[in-house]
């Protein structure tokens, strides 16, 4: 199946009140697991590669091309997204490689600087047909730089979207990155207010720390793109560790990585149900 446009997945879901799973890829097994889980659920999905993951691999190209190949071989629509990019050159590389969207993160900058930087990146990406997500209202836990109590103001969010032309907005509503417990308290009333004020789909970062029922409630209140990484990494690692603990002499990496991949795929399928993911009927963009 051709690569799906991120907007072709997210926009119809936002209109219909569905959630879209956006799950992070660190290695090839992650991409395979996410796609297998989405195929089992019969739902579209977004594969995300963060700036940190690209740095781990020594650059974006190798992991990016591998992820794009997995996406194109899928039986459901799959988009490929650059997550939390702060480097303009990395955004340009993602566009050149064929990513369908980027998340440009200038949220640590003063508002006016964020506005200018995001607007410039958006113009560059739109010229190439690439969908753009930005962030307003810092989400806690990202490399220790964000204020944990940050909240996005609906009026400021609407003005930011109008000024930059972004296609989706990540908002701060109570979640925090890299949580190992699932007890984050989301401000559902704020999500509803943001949904009413902002004309583009909303994105929830730090969703690993949010319990299933609260994730469903967030979608019901107007959240569309839901990002998960740490929770799926935990599922993968626990499965791999169980295999290794059961056989201290094991050296075949396929045995424990394969177990992690299987466990992660099953959790992706389950989470897509939690998010009320749409049926995989959107038309691919390319």
Tab-separated table of C-alpha atoms in Angstrom, residues 6-142:
chain	number	residue	atom	x	y	z
A	6	UNK	CA	-0.624	12.139	7.885
A	7	UNK	CA	-3.378	14.649	7.222
A	8	UNK	CA	-5.369	12.008	5.354
A	9	UNK	CA	-5.395	9.963	8.553
A	10	UNK	CA	-5.745	12.677	11.184
A	11	UNK	CA	-8.195	15.141	9.621
A	12	UNK	CA	-11.066	12.652	9.028
A	13	UNK	CA	-10.500	11.184	12.498
A	14	UNK	CA	-10.770	14.638	14.076
A	15	UNK	CA	-13.989	15.329	12.169
A	16	UNK	CA	-15.508	12.010	13.276
A	17	UNK	CA	-14.300	12.122	16.889
A	18	UNK	CA	-11.814	9.246	16.634
A	19	UNK	CA	-8.336	9.021	18.076
A	20	UNK	CA	-5.242	8.223	16.004
A	21	UNK	CA	-2.347	6.305	17.501
A	22	UNK	CA	1.082	7.843	16.893
A	23	UNK	CA	3.731	5.462	18.216
A	24	UNK	CA	7.475	6.002	18.386
A	25	UNK	CA	10.033	3.929	16.510
A	26	UNK	CA	13.471	3.404	18.019
A	27	UNK	CA	14.537	0.354	16.043
A	28	UNK	CA	13.210	-1.750	13.174
A	29	UNK	CA	11.351	-4.131	15.493
A	30	UNK	CA	9.326	-1.186	16.817
A	31	UNK	CA	8.157	-0.224	13.340
A	32	UNK	CA	7.257	-3.829	12.545
A	33	UNK	CA	5.378	-4.229	15.830
A	34	UNK	CA	3.365	-1.039	15.391
A	35	UNK	CA	2.314	-1.937	11.857
A	36	UNK	CA	1.437	-5.521	12.854
A	37	UNK	CA	-0.706	-4.195	15.697
A	38	UNK	CA	-2.449	-1.715	13.415
A	39	UNK	CA	-3.131	-4.407	10.825
A	40	UNK	CA	-4.677	-6.615	13.515
A	41	UNK	CA	-6.848	-3.697	14.636
A	42	UNK	CA	-7.723	-2.769	11.053
A	43	UNK	CA	-6.814	0.850	11.788
A	44	UNK	CA	-4.450	3.441	10.342
A	45	UNK	CA	-1.415	4.404	12.393
A	46	UNK	CA	1.451	6.894	12.491
A	47	UNK	CA	5.067	5.787	12.905
A	48	UNK	CA	7.116	8.471	14.645
A	49	UNK	CA	10.870	8.961	14.787
A	50	UNK	CA	12.084	11.517	17.294
A	51	UNK	CA	15.129	13.727	17.029
A	52	UNK	CA	16.592	11.745	19.934
A	53	UNK	CA	16.054	8.442	18.091
A	54	UNK	CA	17.719	9.839	14.986
A	55	UNK	CA	20.674	10.914	17.131
A	56	UNK	CA	20.888	7.394	18.612
A	57	UNK	CA	21.231	5.954	15.105
A	58	UNK	CA	23.848	8.502	14.110
A	59	UNK	CA	21.431	10.272	11.790
A	60	UNK	CA	17.923	10.097	10.399
A	61	UNK	CA	18.559	8.437	7.059
A	62	UNK	CA	19.020	4.753	7.991
A	63	UNK	CA	16.191	4.440	10.514
A	64	UNK	CA	14.026	6.763	8.425
A	65	UNK	CA	14.349	4.755	5.225
A	66	UNK	CA	13.779	1.478	7.103
A	67	UNK	CA	10.635	2.884	8.714
A	68	UNK	CA	9.351	4.201	5.399
A	69	UNK	CA	9.866	0.742	3.886
A	70	UNK	CA	7.851	-0.894	6.681
A	71	UNK	CA	5.092	1.688	6.214
A	72	UNK	CA	4.873	1.115	2.466
A	73	UNK	CA	4.584	-2.655	2.960
A	74	UNK	CA	1.659	-2.339	5.401
A	75	UNK	CA	-1.878	-3.551	4.689
A	76	UNK	CA	-3.367	-0.484	6.415
A	77	UNK	CA	-2.633	3.219	5.843
A	78	UNK	CA	0.574	4.200	7.643
A	79	UNK	CA	2.167	7.645	7.834
A	80	UNK	CA	5.730	8.453	8.904
A	81	UNK	CA	6.329	11.458	11.145
A	82	UNK	CA	9.371	13.283	12.518
A	83	UNK	CA	8.700	13.917	16.210
A	84	UNK	CA	10.014	16.748	18.422
A	85	UNK	CA	12.440	18.213	15.916
A	86	UNK	CA	14.286	21.313	17.054
A	87	UNK	CA	16.869	21.275	14.248
A	88	UNK	CA	15.783	22.914	10.986
A	89	UNK	CA	18.239	20.796	8.981
A	90	UNK	CA	16.703	17.610	10.381
A	91	UNK	CA	13.259	18.794	9.285
A	92	UNK	CA	14.593	19.483	5.782
A	93	UNK	CA	16.152	15.991	5.671
A	94	UNK	CA	12.876	14.356	6.740
A	95	UNK	CA	11.068	16.179	3.942
A	96	UNK	CA	13.687	15.042	1.414
A	97	UNK	CA	13.454	11.419	2.602
A	98	UNK	CA	9.689	11.369	2.095
A	99	UNK	CA	8.276	11.711	5.620
A	100	UNK	CA	4.619	12.698	5.492
A	101	UNK	CA	4.740	15.059	8.460
A	102	UNK	CA	6.977	16.735	10.997
A	103	UNK	CA	6.494	18.025	14.511
A	104	UNK	CA	8.553	21.176	14.909
A	105	UNK	CA	9.183	21.929	18.560
A	106	UNK	CA	10.088	25.548	19.269
A	107	UNK	CA	8.045	25.559	22.473
A	108	UNK	CA	10.986	26.538	24.685
A	109	UNK	CA	11.368	29.803	22.759
A	110	UNK	CA	9.579	33.020	23.722
A	111	UNK	CA	6.179	33.204	22.033
A	112	UNK	CA	7.123	35.614	19.239
A	113	UNK	CA	10.267	33.644	18.367
A	114	UNK	CA	8.285	30.386	18.405
A	115	UNK	CA	5.807	32.023	16.051
A	116	UNK	CA	8.456	33.129	13.555
A	117	UNK	CA	10.428	29.874	13.597
A	118	UNK	CA	7.343	27.691	13.279
A	119	UNK	CA	5.908	29.806	10.484
A	120	UNK	CA	9.118	29.480	8.455
A	121	UNK	CA	9.262	25.708	8.896
A	122	UNK	CA	5.575	25.396	8.020
A	123	UNK	CA	6.047	27.314	4.779
A	124	UNK	CA	8.972	25.071	3.806
A	125	UNK	CA	7.075	21.855	4.585
A	126	UNK	CA	3.829	22.928	2.929
A	127	UNK	CA	5.735	23.712	-0.263
A	128	UNK	CA	6.673	20.017	-0.310
A	129	UNK	CA	3.196	18.776	0.647
A	130	UNK	CA	4.273	17.824	4.170
A	131	UNK	CA	1.889	18.218	7.141
A	132	UNK	CA	3.154	20.181	10.173
A	133	UNK	CA	2.499	19.837	13.893
A	134	UNK	CA	3.738	22.381	16.431
A	135	UNK	CA	3.595	22.746	20.208
A	136	UNK	CA	2.294	25.525	22.393
A	137	UNK	CA	2.356	25.237	26.178
A	138	UNK	CA	5.308	23.168	27.253
A	139	UNK	CA	4.681	19.505	28.024
A	140	UNK	CA	6.511	18.299	31.117
A	141	UNK	CA	9.338	15.784	31.226
A	142	UNK	CA	11.064	16.340	27.863
